[in-house]
XYZ file of C-alpha atoms in Angstrom:
770
model
C -158.295 9.120 79.783
C -157.212 9.554 83.410
C -156.889 5.773 83.805
C -154.669 5.691 80.736
C -152.546 8.621 81.941
C -151.926 7.612 85.552
C -150.085 4.303 85.079
C -147.582 5.860 82.654
C -146.310 8.474 85.104
C -144.374 8.408 88.336
C -146.019 8.075 91.709
C -145.020 11.665 92.566
C -146.726 12.997 89.433
C -149.794 10.868 90.067
C -150.171 11.967 93.695
C -149.654 15.615 92.745
C -152.125 15.372 89.871
C -154.745 13.669 92.039
C -154.460 16.238 94.846
C -154.509 19.142 92.380
C -157.533 17.702 90.586
C -159.401 17.193 93.848
C -158.547 20.746 94.933
C -159.717 22.209 91.617
C -162.956 20.238 91.818
C -163.538 21.295 95.427
C -162.749 24.966 94.850
C -164.745 25.032 91.624
C -167.657 23.684 93.619
C -167.081 26.397 96.241
C -166.996 29.143 93.612
C -170.033 27.682 91.863
C -171.963 27.421 95.104
C -170.889 30.943 96.082
C -171.920 32.285 92.670
C -175.294 30.561 92.860
C -175.701 31.692 96.436
C -174.892 35.297 95.569
C -177.244 35.219 92.604
C -180.017 33.734 94.723
C -179.393 36.160 97.541
C -179.382 39.159 95.208
C -182.567 38.048 93.502
C -184.308 37.530 96.829
C -183.198 40.952 98.037
C -184.308 42.575 94.795
C -187.690 40.875 95.008
C -188.107 42.361 98.480
C -186.888 45.785 97.367
C -189.079 45.826 94.264
C -192.042 44.819 96.378
C -191.191 47.684 98.684
C -190.904 50.034 95.713
C -194.346 48.974 94.496
C -195.693 49.619 97.970
C -194.101 53.076 97.984
C -195.710 53.873 94.594
C -199.049 52.676 95.880
C -198.731 54.687 99.072
C -197.677 57.896 97.288
C -200.455 57.620 94.780
C -202.933 56.827 97.511
C -201.951 60.080 99.241
C -202.243 61.996 95.989
C -205.577 60.368 95.239
C -206.843 61.301 98.705
C -205.678 64.927 98.313
C -207.198 65.318 94.872
C -210.369 63.469 95.880
C -210.866 65.759 98.917
C -210.422 68.883 96.810
C -212.680 67.412 94.158
C -215.464 66.646 96.582
C -215.283 70.146 98.054
C -215.464 71.776 94.662
C -218.176 69.424 93.401
C -220.279 70.279 96.432
C -219.793 74.035 96.060
C -223.169 75.673 95.222
C -221.716 78.228 92.887
C -219.706 75.613 90.990
C -222.715 73.346 90.678
C -224.829 76.275 89.501
C -222.230 77.090 86.891
C -222.263 73.481 85.670
C -226.011 73.422 85.698
C -226.308 76.570 83.536
C -223.353 75.500 81.439
C -221.271 78.530 82.473
C -217.982 77.419 80.994
C -216.103 80.566 81.990
C -216.984 80.159 85.632
C -216.164 76.437 85.478
C -212.774 76.975 83.876
C -211.966 79.806 86.314
C -212.730 77.548 89.266
C -210.701 74.714 87.756
C -207.712 76.937 86.998
C -207.754 78.300 90.507
C -207.827 74.792 91.949
C -205.077 73.446 89.617
C -202.833 76.332 90.582
C -203.523 75.918 94.246
C -203.158 72.090 94.310
C -200.585 71.741 91.474
C -202.898 69.532 89.501
C -201.887 69.402 85.835
C -205.243 68.292 84.446
C -208.758 69.150 85.718
C -211.947 69.030 83.728
C -215.689 68.532 83.946
C -217.672 66.042 81.887
C -221.303 67.099 81.405
C -224.289 64.955 80.812
C -224.542 66.108 77.240
C -221.102 64.779 76.464
C -219.021 67.911 76.604
C -215.652 68.239 78.329
C -215.029 71.619 79.946
C -211.575 72.628 81.165
C -209.241 71.063 78.547
C -208.700 71.846 74.921
C -207.244 68.453 73.957
C -209.260 67.256 70.942
C -208.496 63.614 71.846
C -210.063 64.083 75.235
C -212.973 65.992 73.708
C -213.563 63.111 71.321
C -213.736 60.626 74.151
C -216.240 62.532 76.276
C -218.916 59.842 76.015
C -216.417 57.081 76.796
C -215.093 58.998 79.751
C -218.628 59.499 81.055
C -219.333 55.791 80.791
C -216.048 54.942 82.549
C -216.857 57.380 85.346
C -220.385 56.070 85.610
C -218.925 52.641 86.396
C -218.632 53.611 90.037
C -214.845 54.015 90.408
C -213.714 57.277 91.983
C -209.939 56.836 91.461
C -207.604 54.878 89.240
C -205.716 54.971 85.981
C -207.322 56.798 83.105
C -206.145 56.816 79.551
C -206.418 60.351 78.117
C -205.126 61.339 74.747
C -202.948 58.288 74.444
C -201.301 58.857 77.802
C -201.787 57.352 81.219
C -203.012 59.501 84.067
C -203.662 58.858 87.675
C -207.109 60.361 88.165
C -209.860 60.912 90.757
C -213.480 61.768 90.003
C -216.261 63.405 92.045
C -219.906 63.463 90.945
C -221.643 66.850 90.509
C -225.239 66.642 91.625
C -227.958 69.326 91.718
C -229.695 67.300 93.022
C -229.445 64.893 90.095
C -226.068 64.098 88.624
C -225.291 66.748 86.138
C -221.650 65.916 85.548
C -218.281 64.615 86.756
C -215.355 66.607 88.124
C -212.053 64.892 87.147
C -208.563 65.702 88.455
C -205.681 63.841 86.673
C -201.935 63.563 87.254
C -199.939 62.465 84.182
C -197.784 59.331 84.514
C -195.102 60.165 81.943
C -191.416 59.334 81.959
C -190.410 62.346 83.945
C -193.070 61.765 86.574
C -192.079 58.062 86.894
C -188.436 59.048 87.145
C -189.279 61.296 90.046
C -191.169 58.446 91.566
C -188.221 56.042 91.049
C -185.990 58.344 93.029
C -188.113 57.583 96.070
C -187.399 53.814 95.700
C -184.694 52.230 97.874
C -183.137 50.716 94.742
C -182.531 52.328 91.348
C -185.486 50.928 89.465
C -186.979 52.022 86.184
C -190.763 52.554 86.628
C -193.539 52.929 84.085
C -197.268 52.335 83.774
C -198.333 50.350 80.745
C -201.371 48.536 79.509
C -201.377 44.754 79.763
C -201.186 44.342 76.030
C -198.223 46.701 76.002
C -196.183 44.718 78.524
C -192.847 43.633 77.040
C -192.931 40.165 75.490
C -190.036 39.108 77.689
C -192.368 39.184 80.671
C -194.434 36.493 79.030
C -191.382 34.398 78.034
C -189.190 34.966 81.052
C -188.585 32.693 84.061
C -190.651 33.408 87.121
C -188.633 33.941 90.275
C -191.551 35.024 92.548
C -195.269 35.693 92.450
C -195.031 39.008 90.539
C -191.363 39.019 89.445
C -189.917 37.752 86.193
C -186.230 37.363 85.186
C -185.455 37.871 81.538
C -182.544 38.735 79.274
C -182.657 41.785 77.073
C -179.846 43.020 74.893
C -177.240 40.809 76.579
C -178.308 41.979 80.015
C -180.270 40.084 82.651
C -182.960 42.117 84.423
C -185.674 41.534 86.998
C -189.167 42.828 86.162
C -192.186 43.352 88.418
C -195.626 44.091 86.925
C -198.267 45.154 89.460
C -201.907 45.495 88.275
C -203.426 48.958 88.918
C -207.071 49.978 89.335
C -208.598 51.783 86.322
C -211.761 53.530 85.397
C -214.165 51.225 83.684
C -211.745 48.254 84.197
C -210.356 48.727 80.713
C -206.803 48.193 79.493
C -205.580 46.418 82.648
C -202.877 49.003 83.419
C -199.780 47.725 85.291
C -197.014 49.362 87.217
C -193.860 47.960 85.550
C -190.666 48.021 87.617
C -187.314 46.990 86.075
C -183.961 46.427 87.800
C -180.736 45.185 86.179
C -179.422 41.969 87.778
C -176.171 42.415 85.886
C -175.604 45.735 87.653
C -176.670 44.287 91.003
C -174.286 41.302 90.672
C -171.462 43.540 89.547
C -171.013 44.577 93.161
C -170.190 40.965 94.054
C -167.852 40.361 91.117
C -164.752 41.431 93.104
C -165.643 38.770 95.666
C -165.705 36.117 92.931
C -162.386 37.385 91.621
C -160.980 37.152 95.128
C -162.262 33.580 95.345
C -160.730 32.789 91.954
C -157.426 34.296 93.022
C -157.570 32.372 96.271
C -158.271 29.218 94.278
C -155.247 29.798 92.048
C -153.045 30.502 95.069
C -154.485 27.448 96.831
C -153.893 25.333 93.737
C -150.251 26.414 93.641
C -149.878 25.640 97.336
C -151.628 22.307 96.801
C -149.285 21.452 93.931
C -146.243 22.336 96.000
C -147.536 20.632 99.133
C -148.678 17.478 97.361
C -145.377 17.302 95.491
C -143.497 17.554 98.787
C -145.775 14.976 100.404
C -145.424 12.703 97.386
C -141.658 13.021 97.535
C -141.790 12.177 101.220
C -143.803 9.067 100.369
C -141.866 8.107 97.251
C -138.389 8.559 98.747
C -138.709 5.624 101.187
C -140.584 3.656 98.532
C -137.681 4.183 96.141
C -135.302 3.187 98.879
C -137.359 0.020 99.349
C -137.316 -0.556 95.592
C -133.530 -0.179 95.439
C -133.109 -2.491 98.429
C -135.490 -5.050 96.900
C -133.510 -4.926 93.647
C -130.283 -5.580 95.565
C -131.918 -8.462 97.418
C -133.073 -9.916 94.092
C -129.432 -9.823 92.955
C -128.371 -11.738 96.048
C -127.101 -8.851 98.196
C -128.147 -8.318 101.785
C -129.770 -4.892 101.902
C -131.675 -2.996 104.583
C -133.632 0.245 104.682
C -133.227 3.000 107.261
C -136.341 3.357 109.420
C -136.915 7.116 109.792
C -140.446 7.199 111.164
C -143.061 5.209 113.013
C -145.829 5.677 110.450
C -147.009 3.177 107.860
C -143.873 3.692 105.733
C -141.693 3.221 108.805
C -143.532 0.028 109.656
C -143.207 -1.073 106.021
C -139.449 -0.460 106.156
C -139.218 -2.392 109.437
C -141.220 -5.247 107.915
C -138.958 -5.223 104.849
C -135.827 -5.384 107.010
C -137.370 -8.216 109.012
C -138.229 -10.007 105.768
C -134.650 -9.599 104.487
C -133.285 -10.916 107.779
C -135.678 -13.866 107.555
C -134.599 -14.507 103.956
C -130.921 -14.339 104.926
C -131.520 -16.648 107.860
C -133.549 -19.043 105.722
C -130.963 -18.998 102.918
C -128.200 -19.557 105.460
C -130.158 -22.488 106.875
C -130.911 -23.828 103.395
C -127.273 -23.406 102.378
C -126.184 -25.192 105.538
C -128.635 -28.006 104.874
C -127.530 -28.182 101.241
C -123.864 -28.415 102.252
C -124.076 -30.457 105.470
C -125.253 -33.867 106.467
C -128.466 -33.576 108.480
C -127.647 -36.575 110.681
C -124.109 -35.687 111.804
C -123.956 -31.979 110.842
C -120.686 -32.731 109.057
C -119.994 -31.321 105.581
C -121.626 -33.420 102.879
C -120.180 -34.633 99.605
C -120.821 -31.336 97.785
C -119.139 -29.168 100.423
C -116.276 -31.643 100.767
C -115.615 -31.400 97.043
C -115.615 -27.596 97.231
C -113.248 -27.610 100.212
C -110.976 -30.111 98.488
C -110.908 -27.961 95.362
C -109.972 -24.892 97.420
C -107.267 -26.845 99.242
C -105.778 -28.081 95.959
C -105.650 -24.505 94.717
C -103.883 -23.418 97.903
C -101.123 -26.020 97.805
C -100.692 -25.578 94.030
C -98.489 -28.677 93.751
C -96.040 -27.370 96.384
C -97.417 -29.201 99.405
C -98.970 -32.550 100.173
C -102.585 -33.280 100.895
C -104.269 -36.535 101.898
C -107.807 -37.584 101.009
C -108.996 -40.452 103.196
C -112.094 -42.501 102.403
C -113.413 -44.831 105.105
C -116.513 -46.829 105.893
C -117.627 -48.905 108.840
C -117.214 -52.664 108.792
C -120.357 -54.664 109.598
C -122.466 -51.490 109.811
C -125.289 -53.035 107.776
C -125.518 -55.904 110.230
C -125.784 -53.456 113.152
C -128.363 -51.400 111.316
C -130.459 -54.441 110.401
C -130.319 -56.186 113.767
C -130.586 -53.220 116.150
C -132.608 -50.869 113.944
C -131.979 -47.657 112.104
C -132.173 -45.373 115.182
C -129.264 -47.292 116.725
C -127.393 -47.178 113.420
C -127.937 -43.419 113.198
C -126.711 -42.975 116.771
C -123.589 -44.969 115.927
C -122.918 -42.748 112.910
C -123.250 -39.645 115.075
C -120.855 -41.112 117.630
C -118.321 -41.948 114.915
C -118.608 -38.419 113.505
C -118.037 -36.953 116.969
C -114.917 -39.062 117.552
C -113.480 -38.200 114.164
C -114.068 -34.482 114.755
C -112.514 -34.608 118.238
C -109.453 -36.667 117.317
C -108.785 -35.064 113.918
C -109.269 -31.449 114.913
C -107.111 -30.056 112.069
C -108.754 -32.152 109.385
C -111.858 -31.555 107.321
C -114.293 -34.383 107.912
C -117.383 -35.126 105.805
C -120.067 -37.756 105.694
C -120.608 -38.875 102.122
C -123.652 -41.041 102.770
C -124.540 -44.277 104.498
C -121.581 -45.355 106.622
C -119.023 -43.691 104.353
C -116.879 -40.783 105.600
C -114.129 -38.696 104.047
C -111.233 -36.901 105.695
C -108.955 -34.256 104.152
C -105.660 -33.306 105.813
C -103.314 -30.592 104.536
C -99.612 -29.965 105.188
C -98.680 -33.623 105.528
C -94.879 -33.834 105.344
C -94.101 -37.406 104.328
C -95.183 -41.016 103.970
C -94.584 -41.623 107.668
C -97.143 -38.982 108.534
C -99.630 -40.596 106.170
C -99.220 -43.949 107.929
C -99.554 -42.277 111.321
C -102.758 -40.621 110.096
C -104.170 -43.944 108.872
C -103.326 -45.755 112.141
C -104.757 -42.832 114.117
C -108.054 -43.156 112.282
C -108.226 -46.926 112.728
C -107.324 -46.439 116.401
C -110.446 -44.311 116.877
C -112.488 -47.511 116.487
C -110.534 -49.518 119.051
C -112.727 -48.208 121.856
C -116.205 -49.662 122.178
C -119.156 -47.411 121.270
C -121.819 -47.217 123.960
C -125.022 -46.661 121.937
C -128.381 -46.739 123.720
C -127.242 -49.420 126.129
C -125.523 -51.480 123.420
C -121.768 -52.034 123.560
C -120.917 -51.888 119.887
C -117.523 -52.647 118.418
C -116.832 -51.843 114.812
C -113.789 -51.350 112.645
C -113.124 -49.325 109.536
C -111.571 -49.892 106.152
C -109.588 -46.943 104.809
C -108.421 -45.848 101.384
C -105.929 -42.998 100.998
C -104.995 -40.864 97.999
C -102.268 -38.235 98.201
C -101.930 -35.027 96.215
C -100.060 -34.168 94.097
C -98.708 -37.687 93.536
C -102.127 -39.259 92.981
C -103.614 -36.301 91.174
C -104.435 -32.593 91.480
C -108.018 -32.894 90.311
C -110.914 -33.281 92.746
C -112.608 -36.084 90.828
C -109.348 -37.921 90.317
C -108.333 -37.776 93.979
C -111.777 -38.878 95.173
C -111.846 -41.716 92.670
C -108.373 -42.883 93.684
C -109.208 -42.767 97.408
C -112.360 -44.797 96.685
C -110.333 -47.350 94.722
C -107.900 -47.666 97.626
C -110.869 -48.159 100.002
C -112.226 -50.900 97.755
C -108.870 -52.675 97.769
C -108.642 -52.349 101.579
C -112.065 -54.000 101.955
C -110.941 -56.798 99.628
C -107.835 -57.391 101.750
C -109.779 -57.673 104.970
C -111.583 -55.516 107.459
C -109.939 -53.009 109.784
C -107.072 -52.151 107.441
C -105.961 -49.362 105.121
C -104.435 -49.096 101.686
C -102.775 -46.276 99.779
C -103.723 -45.717 96.179
C -101.489 -47.399 93.599
C -101.657 -46.802 89.846
C -102.342 -50.521 89.321
C -105.650 -50.087 91.174
C -106.897 -47.781 88.441
C -106.176 -50.372 85.770
C -107.823 -53.044 87.892
C -110.860 -50.834 88.405
C -111.161 -50.298 84.675
C -110.867 -54.010 84.117
C -113.531 -54.567 86.758
C -115.859 -52.066 85.058
C -115.239 -53.753 81.725
C -115.962 -57.169 83.197
C -119.187 -55.891 84.784
C -120.311 -54.585 81.406
C -119.365 -57.907 79.821
C -121.310 -59.747 82.540
C -124.454 -57.821 81.739
C -123.944 -58.604 78.057
C -123.361 -62.251 78.896
C -126.658 -62.437 80.789
C -128.513 -60.818 77.918
C -126.842 -63.026 75.286
C -126.795 -66.233 77.382
C -123.031 -66.740 77.173
C -123.010 -68.970 80.271
C -122.762 -72.760 80.343
C -123.444 -75.260 83.106
C -120.841 -77.956 83.669
C -121.362 -80.864 86.026
C -118.899 -82.572 88.388
C -119.860 -85.976 89.833
C -120.097 -86.938 93.525
C -119.228 -90.619 94.265
C -120.862 -92.451 97.154
C -118.147 -94.517 98.892
C -120.555 -96.912 100.573
C -122.617 -97.752 97.500
C -119.670 -97.287 95.144
C -121.763 -95.337 92.626
C -122.484 -91.814 91.453
C -124.900 -90.177 93.836
C -125.086 -86.623 92.416
C -123.639 -84.026 90.099
C -122.713 -80.509 91.241
C -123.770 -77.805 88.739
C -120.905 -75.345 88.094
C -121.379 -72.257 85.953
C -118.861 -71.419 83.265
C -118.619 -68.236 81.185
C -117.738 -68.682 77.524
C -116.584 -65.163 76.623
C -116.690 -64.476 72.860
C -113.236 -62.828 72.955
C -111.473 -64.040 76.087
C -112.719 -67.585 75.872
C -113.615 -69.638 78.941
C -113.495 -67.510 82.130
C -113.297 -69.480 85.423
C -115.866 -68.711 88.142
C -113.251 -67.361 90.553
C -112.778 -64.366 88.232
C -116.390 -63.276 87.833
C -118.480 -64.769 90.655
C -117.199 -62.305 93.344
C -117.970 -59.385 91.008
C -121.392 -60.832 90.212
C -122.150 -61.114 93.924
C -120.971 -57.573 94.579
C -123.063 -56.073 91.764
C -126.131 -58.254 92.373
C -125.814 -59.878 88.935
C -125.464 -63.227 90.711
C -129.267 -63.210 91.143
C -130.175 -63.582 87.430
C -127.129 -65.815 86.862
C -128.029 -68.090 89.792
C -131.672 -68.282 88.687
C -130.591 -69.364 85.202
C -128.159 -71.981 86.573
C -130.900 -73.375 88.835
C -133.336 -73.767 85.933
C -130.699 -75.332 83.682
C -129.564 -77.781 86.407
C -133.142 -78.960 87.021
C -133.785 -79.227 83.290
C -130.718 -81.453 82.855
C -131.263 -83.527 86.007
C -134.662 -84.724 84.836
C -132.850 -86.635 82.039
C -130.624 -88.559 84.490
C -131.338 -91.716 86.407
C -133.749 -91.100 89.253
C -131.228 -91.998 91.958
C -128.853 -89.204 90.910
C -129.371 -85.761 92.425
C -128.186 -82.359 91.225
C -126.397 -79.960 93.588
C -126.566 -76.183 92.959
C -124.571 -73.503 94.786
C -126.662 -70.630 96.169
C -124.997 -67.302 96.977
C -125.827 -65.326 100.155
C -126.891 -62.526 97.818
C -129.566 -64.809 96.393
C -130.800 -65.574 99.908
C -131.197 -61.860 100.609
C -133.576 -61.837 97.683
C -136.937 -62.668 99.262
C -138.102 -64.450 96.095
C -135.582 -67.293 96.254
C -138.024 -69.937 97.494
C -140.482 -69.097 94.719
C -137.687 -69.309 92.143
C -136.726 -72.795 93.397
C -140.325 -73.989 93.185
C -140.722 -72.570 89.666
C -137.518 -74.326 88.497
C -138.631 -77.649 89.941
C -142.155 -77.325 88.544
C -141.000 -76.224 85.115
C -138.521 -79.134 84.827
C -140.791 -81.695 86.522
C -138.006 -82.625 88.945
C -138.790 -84.121 92.336
C -137.711 -81.768 95.184
C -135.616 -84.495 96.895
C -133.412 -84.681 93.771
C -132.342 -81.049 94.239
C -129.611 -80.224 96.716
C -128.780 -76.552 97.495
C -125.240 -75.834 98.682
C -124.745 -72.807 100.936
C -121.662 -71.439 102.686
C -121.218 -70.452 106.304
C -121.020 -66.746 105.327
C -124.781 -66.899 104.793
C -125.241 -66.810 108.587
C -123.349 -63.570 109.124
C -126.414 -61.399 108.430
C -130.163 -61.917 108.918
C -129.747 -65.284 110.635
C -133.431 -65.599 111.521
C -134.637 -64.856 107.992
C -132.056 -67.256 106.554
C -133.097 -70.078 108.850
C -136.759 -69.476 108.054
C -136.031 -69.737 104.330
C -133.963 -72.912 104.779
C -136.714 -74.572 106.840
C -139.257 -73.677 104.141
C -137.080 -75.345 101.488
C -136.579 -78.451 103.645
C -140.334 -78.605 104.163
C -140.949 -79.163 100.435
C -138.234 -81.871 100.257
C -135.225 -79.911 98.935
C -131.929 -81.078 100.433
C -129.505 -78.522 101.936
C -125.734 -78.965 102.199
C -123.218 -76.806 104.108
C -120.381 -76.109 101.648
C -116.692 -75.397 102.466
C -117.118 -76.501 106.078
C -114.134 -75.763 108.295
C -113.230 -72.360 106.814
C -114.368 -68.830 107.465
C -116.992 -68.505 110.222
C -117.459 -72.181 111.171
C -119.527 -72.548 114.287
C -121.304 -75.498 115.846
C -124.247 -73.160 116.565
C -125.125 -73.240 112.850
C -125.260 -77.022 112.854
C -127.450 -76.955 115.954
C -129.751 -74.251 114.521
C -130.414 -76.077 111.239
C -130.284 -79.822 110.475
C -128.312 -79.914 107.245
C -128.509 -82.978 105.025
C -124.815 -82.862 104.262
C -121.543 -81.255 105.259
C -118.976 -80.707 102.507
C -115.411 -80.754 103.867
C -113.254 -78.018 102.358
C -110.534 -79.167 99.947
C -107.826 -77.461 102.064
C -108.130 -80.330 104.573
C -108.063 -82.973 101.806
C -104.877 -81.604 100.190
C -102.923 -82.008 103.458
C -104.425 -85.403 104.226
C -101.336 -87.360 103.049
C -98.866 -84.860 104.521
C -100.076 -83.999 108.017
C -101.460 -86.411 110.559
C -103.495 -83.586 112.075
C -105.601 -83.365 108.928
C -106.752 -86.951 109.410
C -107.830 -86.111 112.957
C -109.817 -83.150 111.696
C -111.528 -85.329 109.087
C -112.333 -87.902 111.767
C -113.825 -85.174 114.008
C -115.973 -83.746 111.214
C -117.336 -87.115 110.108
C -118.000 -88.125 113.708
C -119.868 -84.861 114.300
C -121.875 -85.354 111.104
C -122.761 -88.939 112.046
C -123.876 -87.769 115.452
C -126.149 -85.160 113.839
C -127.421 -87.554 111.161
C -125.702 -85.742 108.304
C -123.757 -87.005 105.323
C -120.224 -85.802 104.504
C -118.604 -85.098 101.152
C -114.868 -84.513 100.732
C -114.034 -81.925 98.074
C -110.855 -81.776 95.990
C -109.997 -85.514 96.020
C -107.258 -86.129 93.464
C -105.418 -89.269 94.674
C -106.547 -92.840 95.371
C -104.734 -92.862 98.730
C -106.951 -89.972 99.848
C -109.980 -92.119 99.074
C -108.745 -94.919 101.367
C -108.237 -92.539 104.281
C -111.584 -90.832 103.749
C -113.374 -94.205 103.670
C -111.606 -95.263 106.850
C -112.634 -92.004 108.610
C -116.288 -92.519 107.694
C -116.678 -90.031 104.892
C -119.894 -90.580 102.901
C -118.855 -89.446 99.417
C -116.068 -87.801 97.482
C -115.748 -85.196 94.737
C -112.694 -84.159 92.774
C -110.515 -84.471 89.757
C -109.740 -88.092 90.705
C -113.171 -88.900 89.363
C -113.544 -86.187 86.743
C -113.266 -82.580 85.942
C -116.573 -80.783 85.404
C -118.094 -81.843 82.071
C -120.535 -80.189 79.694
C -124.226 -80.985 80.036
C -124.295 -82.966 76.807
C -121.438 -85.171 78.112
C -123.115 -86.183 81.367
C -125.009 -89.239 80.029
C -121.894 -90.765 78.461
C -119.884 -89.890 81.521
C -122.323 -91.743 83.774
C -121.731 -94.916 81.772
C -117.960 -94.398 81.753
C -117.863 -93.644 85.454
C -119.934 -96.705 86.215
C -117.157 -98.876 84.758
C -114.681 -97.058 86.979
C -116.944 -97.765 89.896
C -116.505 -101.446 89.208
C -112.758 -100.938 89.486
C -113.291 -99.224 92.868
C -115.354 -102.143 94.032
C -112.630 -104.559 92.986
C -110.052 -102.493 94.826
C -112.270 -102.560 97.874
């Protein structure tokens, strides 16, 4: 019941109830113990007093017995009295007895003769018991209790002898109510005394609870009393007379009842004080607890709350601990919030915080001012990261962030991820300021970065979107700045571009083309066309270059220049290139054995570590000899991961695959590439062939390239040959083979066999011309 009650009530009520209950239990125990103690003490005292009263009765009666016995012996020894008894002189006997009774105040005195007569009393009951009395007296007792006429007497007896026993002289004192009352007055306590036979003892003495050797406690008429029954000596040992003392315990305890009432009153007063005190204590405990509860509730709602510490006790320490906990939570949340909104590497705002700050800035200007969002990333950062390691790359990013923060102190700068940063500048007045801002940012990268002993030089490409002209929405501005960055990277590194509406349309077209590319891969919309390579020395076809074409179901045939750059950027060139490689090998196996197939391989495919396995699978699946496959790579392949690229090329050469360097003379041409890897062929870029008939310098360049190739043991192929005169010059300058529209445009795979026969007849014409 208590367990069910406590949880449903307040802490104050529970504390008060518990203290009050404990007090009631304790004080009830005190009162109970006091009551038992008083009862025990009173009983023990009464036992002592009743024992004393019995001793007093015994002593008084002993004195009376001695007095009567002395008088009796004197009279029984008197010669005249004995003579009177001997001659049965009743008058003389009675006269002597009366004189003695008067003198000694003895109520009863008589003589019992040998013939059974009683002289001195007229009581017929006594007269009738003369023989019994004689027998009792003859038992040897000289004092004791004697039953006479239905009453109890304390009696003494003296034998009358002359010289034989001729009778008994008996003196008796009645033990009636009045006599016992007089006796009781001599007791130290107000007892009720009586002498009764054993069989006349009250039944309660036989059913009561013993409290001592001779005392019994019993209830009678709603009252508890203590009884003491003391056996008394009797004549003839008959009747077992007892001295019965009775004292009321109820009356004795009544003297202590005021004490119990005082205790009860004290208990009530103490209970009231306990209730008040415990309530005050509980309030003192609950008040700070409630304050803690209210503070905890505020903390749960996100507020920063603290509790006043008013003491140094447990509650004070609890309040201090709570405040410390709240401070720790605030500090942790601040740290978490900072981490959630800042870049851990540079400590700049991250993308999420930048968006929030941009949104706030757009609300502030409200279309009345101008705001620039600048997106930038580092040129060639991946190469630095890959060659020098990520720690160096991270250090470079931190250095860039520091420079941006120092030079653009009024701007908001964020790191969006990787090597991409964003800058937001408010209150820009005009287009001139925007250009100054862009040049200022690019100028930050003019100075070399000293990173862990490395002198690093990097540039940045920048895209800029301006509010409100380019949008007043966060997503729109960010998207437009990103589009401008993309266009800047397409234009070249280390430059910047402002957003133009046309970029959005181009981006949508690019997204649509990417989706179409994925569909084309899934639905196999690509075709492989083949363009022949003619060997000038042997005057015959030496190879066909495999060129991918996209037959779009709606837009028709899409040239490679429109989708290959996007495929390389999105990584889709990997599945496309793998398919082209398999198709080229499958077709080449049907050609004459002296004709090879050339396949272009993108740098993106080389970054895929599974390229060599793909080449082997294509050759194995088609059954094509490795030396009939020629892979064409461009010089851009050597910009990144040169060592890994060279290792892959050497592995391909080891199995017999030929490798040609395509578009030689453009981009990043370097003789170190030719020295690092022994290519089988160099393909001269068509830009040199176009100017061959117009500029004498082009002929010199062709002569230098072919001479270099001959010196290194490499073949040369001139691309983009469209006129016969170009063939004559190329032959004169030592070029190995030619490729171009002069021979043929790229043809479908099912046209190659017929084309070989047709081209062979043309070869005869070339021979004749030669």
